[in-house]
mmCIF file of C-alpha atoms and ligand atoms in Angstrom:
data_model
loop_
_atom_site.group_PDB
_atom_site.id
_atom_site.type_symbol
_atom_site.label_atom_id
_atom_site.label_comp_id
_atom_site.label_asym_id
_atom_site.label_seq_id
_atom_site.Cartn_x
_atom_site.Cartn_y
_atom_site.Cartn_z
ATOM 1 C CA UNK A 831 -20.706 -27.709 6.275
ATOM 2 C CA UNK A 832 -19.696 -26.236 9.586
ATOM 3 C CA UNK A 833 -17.312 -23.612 9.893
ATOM 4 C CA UNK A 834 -14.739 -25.831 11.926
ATOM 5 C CA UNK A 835 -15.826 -28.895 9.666
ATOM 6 C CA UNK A 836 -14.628 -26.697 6.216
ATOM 7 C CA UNK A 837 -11.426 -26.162 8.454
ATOM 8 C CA UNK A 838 -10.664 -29.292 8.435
ATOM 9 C CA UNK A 839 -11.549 -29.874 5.290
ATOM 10 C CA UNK A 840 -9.005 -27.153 4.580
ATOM 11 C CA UNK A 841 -6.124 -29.212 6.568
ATOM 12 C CA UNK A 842 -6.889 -31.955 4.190
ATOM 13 C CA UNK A 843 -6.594 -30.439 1.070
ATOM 14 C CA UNK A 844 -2.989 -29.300 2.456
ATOM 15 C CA UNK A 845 -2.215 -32.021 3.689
ATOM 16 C CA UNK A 846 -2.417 -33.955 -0.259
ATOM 17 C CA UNK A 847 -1.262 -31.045 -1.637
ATOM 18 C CA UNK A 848 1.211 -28.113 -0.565
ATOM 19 C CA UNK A 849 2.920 -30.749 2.612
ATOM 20 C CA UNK A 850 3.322 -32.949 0.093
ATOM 21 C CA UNK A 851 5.266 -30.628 -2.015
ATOM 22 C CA UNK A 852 7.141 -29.168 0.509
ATOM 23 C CA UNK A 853 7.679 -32.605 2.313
ATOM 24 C CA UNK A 854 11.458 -32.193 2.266
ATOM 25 C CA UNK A 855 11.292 -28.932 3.923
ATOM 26 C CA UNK A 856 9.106 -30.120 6.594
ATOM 27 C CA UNK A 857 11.333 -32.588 7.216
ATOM 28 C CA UNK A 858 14.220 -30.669 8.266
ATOM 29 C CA UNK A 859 12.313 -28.085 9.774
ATOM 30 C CA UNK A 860 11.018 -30.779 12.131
ATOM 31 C CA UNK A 861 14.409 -32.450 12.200
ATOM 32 C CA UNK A 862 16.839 -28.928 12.547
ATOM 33 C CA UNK A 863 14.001 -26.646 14.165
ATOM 34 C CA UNK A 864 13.267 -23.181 13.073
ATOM 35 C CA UNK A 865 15.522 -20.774 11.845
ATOM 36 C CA UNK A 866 12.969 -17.444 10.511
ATOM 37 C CA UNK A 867 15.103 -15.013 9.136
ATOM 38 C CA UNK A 868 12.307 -12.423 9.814
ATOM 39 C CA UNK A 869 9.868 -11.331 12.533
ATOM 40 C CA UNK A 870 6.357 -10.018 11.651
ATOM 41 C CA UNK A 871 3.523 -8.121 13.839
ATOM 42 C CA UNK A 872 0.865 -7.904 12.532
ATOM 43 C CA UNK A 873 -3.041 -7.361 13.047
ATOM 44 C CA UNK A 874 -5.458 -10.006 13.879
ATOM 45 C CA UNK A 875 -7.631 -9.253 11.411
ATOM 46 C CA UNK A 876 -8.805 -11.701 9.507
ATOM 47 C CA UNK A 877 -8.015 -10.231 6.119
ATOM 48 C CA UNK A 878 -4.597 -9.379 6.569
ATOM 49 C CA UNK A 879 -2.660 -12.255 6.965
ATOM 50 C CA UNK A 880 1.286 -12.018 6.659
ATOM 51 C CA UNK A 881 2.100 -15.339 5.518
ATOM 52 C CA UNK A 882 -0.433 -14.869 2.680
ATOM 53 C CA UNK A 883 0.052 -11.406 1.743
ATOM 54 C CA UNK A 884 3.901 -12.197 2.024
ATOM 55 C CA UNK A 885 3.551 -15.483 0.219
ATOM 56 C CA UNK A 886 5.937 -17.004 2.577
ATOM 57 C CA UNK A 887 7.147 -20.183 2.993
ATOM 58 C CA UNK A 888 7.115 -22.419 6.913
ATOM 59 C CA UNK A 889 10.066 -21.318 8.442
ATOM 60 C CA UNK A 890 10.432 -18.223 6.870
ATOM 61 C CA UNK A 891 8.515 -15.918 9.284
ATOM 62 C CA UNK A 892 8.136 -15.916 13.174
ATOM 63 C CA UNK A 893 4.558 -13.990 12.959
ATOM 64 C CA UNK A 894 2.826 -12.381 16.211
ATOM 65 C CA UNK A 895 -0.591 -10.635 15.707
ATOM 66 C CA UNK A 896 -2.451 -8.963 17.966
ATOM 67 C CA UNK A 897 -5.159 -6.097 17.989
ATOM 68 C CA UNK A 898 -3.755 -3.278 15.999
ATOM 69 C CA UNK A 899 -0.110 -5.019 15.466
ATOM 70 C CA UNK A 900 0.891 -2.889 18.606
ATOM 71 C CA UNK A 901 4.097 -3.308 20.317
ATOM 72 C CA UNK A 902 4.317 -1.985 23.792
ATOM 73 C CA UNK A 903 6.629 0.141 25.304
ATOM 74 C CA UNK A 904 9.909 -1.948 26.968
ATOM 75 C CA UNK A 905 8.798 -2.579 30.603
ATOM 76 C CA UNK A 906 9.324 -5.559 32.943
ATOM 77 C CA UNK A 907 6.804 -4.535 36.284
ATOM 78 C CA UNK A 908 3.479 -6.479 36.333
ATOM 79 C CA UNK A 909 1.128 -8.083 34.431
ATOM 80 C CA UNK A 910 1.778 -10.892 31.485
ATOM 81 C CA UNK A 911 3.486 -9.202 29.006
ATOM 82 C CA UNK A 912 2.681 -11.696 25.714
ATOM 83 C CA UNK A 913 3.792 -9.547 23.039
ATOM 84 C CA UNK A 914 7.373 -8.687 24.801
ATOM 85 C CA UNK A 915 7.872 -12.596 25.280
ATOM 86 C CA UNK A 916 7.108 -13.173 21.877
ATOM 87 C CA UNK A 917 9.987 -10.184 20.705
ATOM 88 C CA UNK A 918 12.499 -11.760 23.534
ATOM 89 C CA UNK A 919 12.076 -15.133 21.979
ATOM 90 C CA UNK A 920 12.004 -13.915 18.307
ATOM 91 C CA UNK A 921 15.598 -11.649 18.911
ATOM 92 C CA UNK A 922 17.397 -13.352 21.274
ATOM 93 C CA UNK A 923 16.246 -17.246 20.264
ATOM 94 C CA UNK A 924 15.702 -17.236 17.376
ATOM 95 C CA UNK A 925 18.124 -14.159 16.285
ATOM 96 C CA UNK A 926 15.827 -13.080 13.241
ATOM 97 C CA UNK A 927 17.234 -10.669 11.587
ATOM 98 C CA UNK A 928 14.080 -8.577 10.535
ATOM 99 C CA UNK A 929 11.372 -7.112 12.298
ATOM 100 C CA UNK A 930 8.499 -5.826 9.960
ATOM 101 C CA UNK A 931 5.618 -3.995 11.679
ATOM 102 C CA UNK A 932 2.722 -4.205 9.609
ATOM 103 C CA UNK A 933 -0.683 -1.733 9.941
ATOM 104 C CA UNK A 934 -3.581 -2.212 7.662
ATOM 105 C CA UNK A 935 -6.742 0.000 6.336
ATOM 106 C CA UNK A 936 -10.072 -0.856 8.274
ATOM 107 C CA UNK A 937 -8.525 -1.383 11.456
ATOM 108 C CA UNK A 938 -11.073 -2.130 14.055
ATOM 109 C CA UNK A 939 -8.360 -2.072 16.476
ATOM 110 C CA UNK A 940 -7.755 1.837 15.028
ATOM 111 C CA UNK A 941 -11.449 2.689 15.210
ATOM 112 C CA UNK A 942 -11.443 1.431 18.758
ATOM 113 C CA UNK A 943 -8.675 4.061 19.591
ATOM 114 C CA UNK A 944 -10.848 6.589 18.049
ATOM 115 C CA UNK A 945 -13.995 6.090 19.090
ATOM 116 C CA UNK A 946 -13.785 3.401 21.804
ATOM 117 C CA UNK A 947 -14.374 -0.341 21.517
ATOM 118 C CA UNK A 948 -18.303 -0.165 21.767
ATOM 119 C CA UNK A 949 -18.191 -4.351 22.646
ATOM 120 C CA UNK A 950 -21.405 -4.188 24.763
ATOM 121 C CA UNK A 951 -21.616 -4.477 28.664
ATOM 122 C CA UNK A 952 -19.373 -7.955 28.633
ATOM 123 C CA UNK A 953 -16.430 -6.295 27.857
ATOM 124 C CA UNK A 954 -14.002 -5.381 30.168
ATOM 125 C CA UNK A 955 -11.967 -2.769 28.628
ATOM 126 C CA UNK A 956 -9.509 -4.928 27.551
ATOM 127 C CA UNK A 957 -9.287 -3.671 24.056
ATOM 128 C CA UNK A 958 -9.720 0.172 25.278
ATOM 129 C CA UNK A 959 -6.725 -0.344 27.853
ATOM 130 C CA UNK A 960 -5.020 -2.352 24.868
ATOM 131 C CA UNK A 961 -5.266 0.875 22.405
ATOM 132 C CA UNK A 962 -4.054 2.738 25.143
ATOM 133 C CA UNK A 963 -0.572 1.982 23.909
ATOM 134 C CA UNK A 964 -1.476 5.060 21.063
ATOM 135 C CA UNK A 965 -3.181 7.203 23.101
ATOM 136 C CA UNK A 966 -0.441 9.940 22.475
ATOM 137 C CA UNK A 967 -0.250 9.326 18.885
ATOM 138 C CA UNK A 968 -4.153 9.604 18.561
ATOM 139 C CA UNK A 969 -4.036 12.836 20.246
ATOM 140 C CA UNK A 970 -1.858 13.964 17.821
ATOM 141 C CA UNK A 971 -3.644 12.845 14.728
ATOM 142 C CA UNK A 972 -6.877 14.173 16.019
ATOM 143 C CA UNK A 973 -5.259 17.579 16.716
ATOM 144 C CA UNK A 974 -3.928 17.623 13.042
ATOM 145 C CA UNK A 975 -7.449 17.943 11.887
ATOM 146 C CA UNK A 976 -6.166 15.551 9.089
ATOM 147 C CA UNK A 977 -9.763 14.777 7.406
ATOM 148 C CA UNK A 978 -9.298 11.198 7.379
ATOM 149 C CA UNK A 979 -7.694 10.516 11.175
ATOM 150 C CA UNK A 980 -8.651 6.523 10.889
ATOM 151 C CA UNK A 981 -6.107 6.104 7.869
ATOM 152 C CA UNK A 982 -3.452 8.427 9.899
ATOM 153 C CA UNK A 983 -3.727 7.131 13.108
ATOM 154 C CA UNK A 984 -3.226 3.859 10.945
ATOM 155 C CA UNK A 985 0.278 4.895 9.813
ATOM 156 C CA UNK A 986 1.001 6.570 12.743
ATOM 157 C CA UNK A 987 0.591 3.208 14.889
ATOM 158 C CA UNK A 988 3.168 1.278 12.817
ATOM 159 C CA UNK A 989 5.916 4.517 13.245
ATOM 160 C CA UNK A 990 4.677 4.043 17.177
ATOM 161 C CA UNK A 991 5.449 0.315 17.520
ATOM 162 C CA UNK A 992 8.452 0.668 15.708
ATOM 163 C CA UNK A 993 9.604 3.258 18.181
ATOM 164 C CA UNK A 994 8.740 1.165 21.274
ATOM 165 C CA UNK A 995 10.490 -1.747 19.756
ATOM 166 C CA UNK A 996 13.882 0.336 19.859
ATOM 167 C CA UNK A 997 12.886 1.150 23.827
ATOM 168 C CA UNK A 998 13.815 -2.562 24.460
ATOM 169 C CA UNK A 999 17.962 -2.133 25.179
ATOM 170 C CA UNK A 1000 18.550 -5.980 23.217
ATOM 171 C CA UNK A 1001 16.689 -4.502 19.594
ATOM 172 C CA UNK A 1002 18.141 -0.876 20.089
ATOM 173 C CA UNK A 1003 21.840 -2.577 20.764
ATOM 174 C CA UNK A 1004 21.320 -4.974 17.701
ATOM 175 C CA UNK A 1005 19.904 -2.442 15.272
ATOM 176 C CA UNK A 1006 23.048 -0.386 15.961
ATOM 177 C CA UNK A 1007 25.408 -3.124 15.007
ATOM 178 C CA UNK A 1008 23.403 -4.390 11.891
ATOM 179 C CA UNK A 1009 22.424 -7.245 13.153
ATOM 180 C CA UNK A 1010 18.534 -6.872 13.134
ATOM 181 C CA UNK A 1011 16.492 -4.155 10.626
ATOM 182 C CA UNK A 1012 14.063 -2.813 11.806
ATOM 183 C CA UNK A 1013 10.528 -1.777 8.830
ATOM 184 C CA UNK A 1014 7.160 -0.726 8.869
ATOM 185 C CA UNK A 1015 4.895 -1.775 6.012
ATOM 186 C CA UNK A 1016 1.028 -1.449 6.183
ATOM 187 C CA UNK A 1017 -1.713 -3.216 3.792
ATOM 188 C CA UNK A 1018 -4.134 -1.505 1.990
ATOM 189 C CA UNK A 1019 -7.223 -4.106 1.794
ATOM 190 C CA UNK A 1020 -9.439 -2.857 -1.022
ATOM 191 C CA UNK A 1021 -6.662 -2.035 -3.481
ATOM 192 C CA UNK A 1022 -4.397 -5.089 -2.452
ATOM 193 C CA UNK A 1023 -1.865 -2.603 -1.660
ATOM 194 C CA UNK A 1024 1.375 -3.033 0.524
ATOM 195 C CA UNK A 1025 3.146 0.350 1.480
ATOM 196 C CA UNK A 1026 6.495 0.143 2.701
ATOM 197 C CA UNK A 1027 7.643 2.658 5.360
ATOM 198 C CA UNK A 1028 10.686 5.341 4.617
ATOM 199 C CA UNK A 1029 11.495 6.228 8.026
ATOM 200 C CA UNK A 1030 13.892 8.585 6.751
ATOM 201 C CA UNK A 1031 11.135 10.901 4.795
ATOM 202 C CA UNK A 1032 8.367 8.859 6.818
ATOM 203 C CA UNK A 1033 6.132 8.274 3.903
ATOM 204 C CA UNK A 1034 4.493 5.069 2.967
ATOM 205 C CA UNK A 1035 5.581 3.911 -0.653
ATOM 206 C CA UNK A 1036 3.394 1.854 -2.631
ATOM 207 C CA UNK A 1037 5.590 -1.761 -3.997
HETATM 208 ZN ZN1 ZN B 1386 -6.341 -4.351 12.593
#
């Protein structure tokens, strides 16, 4: 069986099984539209996937993953700015009420910061300008000497996007009247592992 063709095969199996179970909730999601309570970035890799390693429900979580779950720094010149549309929608749409930034171990995204992307002669930089968002933060971790700056630069990324989400003026101005949280969380993929962030001591607790 083809990749795509087990995909589909995938659909079907859901489409007998958990739609049918959660039929009613379908139903009004289709008929009253989203409400997620909660916002998550996360990575694009493959292995860390929010709604399973939440065990959410549809509706529950307005999820945007990109390389690295990076969030950039609030600015409105040039280019196509994908991940701030996707926070704009998410806080002022949709009003969630929760933003969780979530890293992971075995980041290629983070190894890619470190050591550059190494894609081959096709690429066009687009995940080395991408990274570029940490380029301060890597700096930092490499002059710590830390012996394992992968992992660090790791936990340092999620602290980095959760800073740059409080650059744009609609999340710092809700955070400060309760109405959105802001947490950082980050998965640990051989252990199974989810850390949540204490900003106030700025250690990772295991749940
Ligand atoms: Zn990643």
């Amino acid at each position: 069986m083809s990749e795509f063709a087990s995909l589909v095969e995938g659909y079907k199996r859901f489409r007998s099984e958990a739609y049918v179970q959660q039929k009613a909730r379908y139903d009004s999601l289709a008929s009253d539209g989203q409400s997620p309570p909660v916002m998550i970035i996360s990575c694009c890799d493959s292995r860390v996937d929010p709604a399973t390693v939440f065990d959410t429900i549809p509706g529950q979580v307005f999820a945007l993953r990109n390389v690295a779950n990076l969030v950039p720094p609030y600015e409105t010149g040039g280019g196509l700015h994908g991940v701030s549309a996707a926070i704009e929608f998410g806080v002022l749409g949709l009003k969630v009420r929760h933003i969780v930034v979530l890293g992971h171990a075995q980041c290629g995204g983070i190894t890619a910061s470190l050591s550059g992307s190494n894609l081959g002669p096709e690429a066009r930089d687009f995940v080395n300008k991408w990274v570029g968002i940490i380029e301060t933060a890597k700096e930092a971790v490499l002059a710590s000497n830390t012996p394992d700056p992968q992992h660090a630069l790791e936990l340092e990324t999620v602290k980095v996007s959760l800073a740059n989400l409080r650059t744009f003026p609609f999340i710092a101005e809700r955070e400060k009247t309760g109405m959105l949280e802001l947490h950082g969380a980050y998965f640990g993929i051989a252990e199974g592992q989810l850390h949540v962030l204490d900003e106030v001591t700025g250690s990772f607790d295991p749940q």
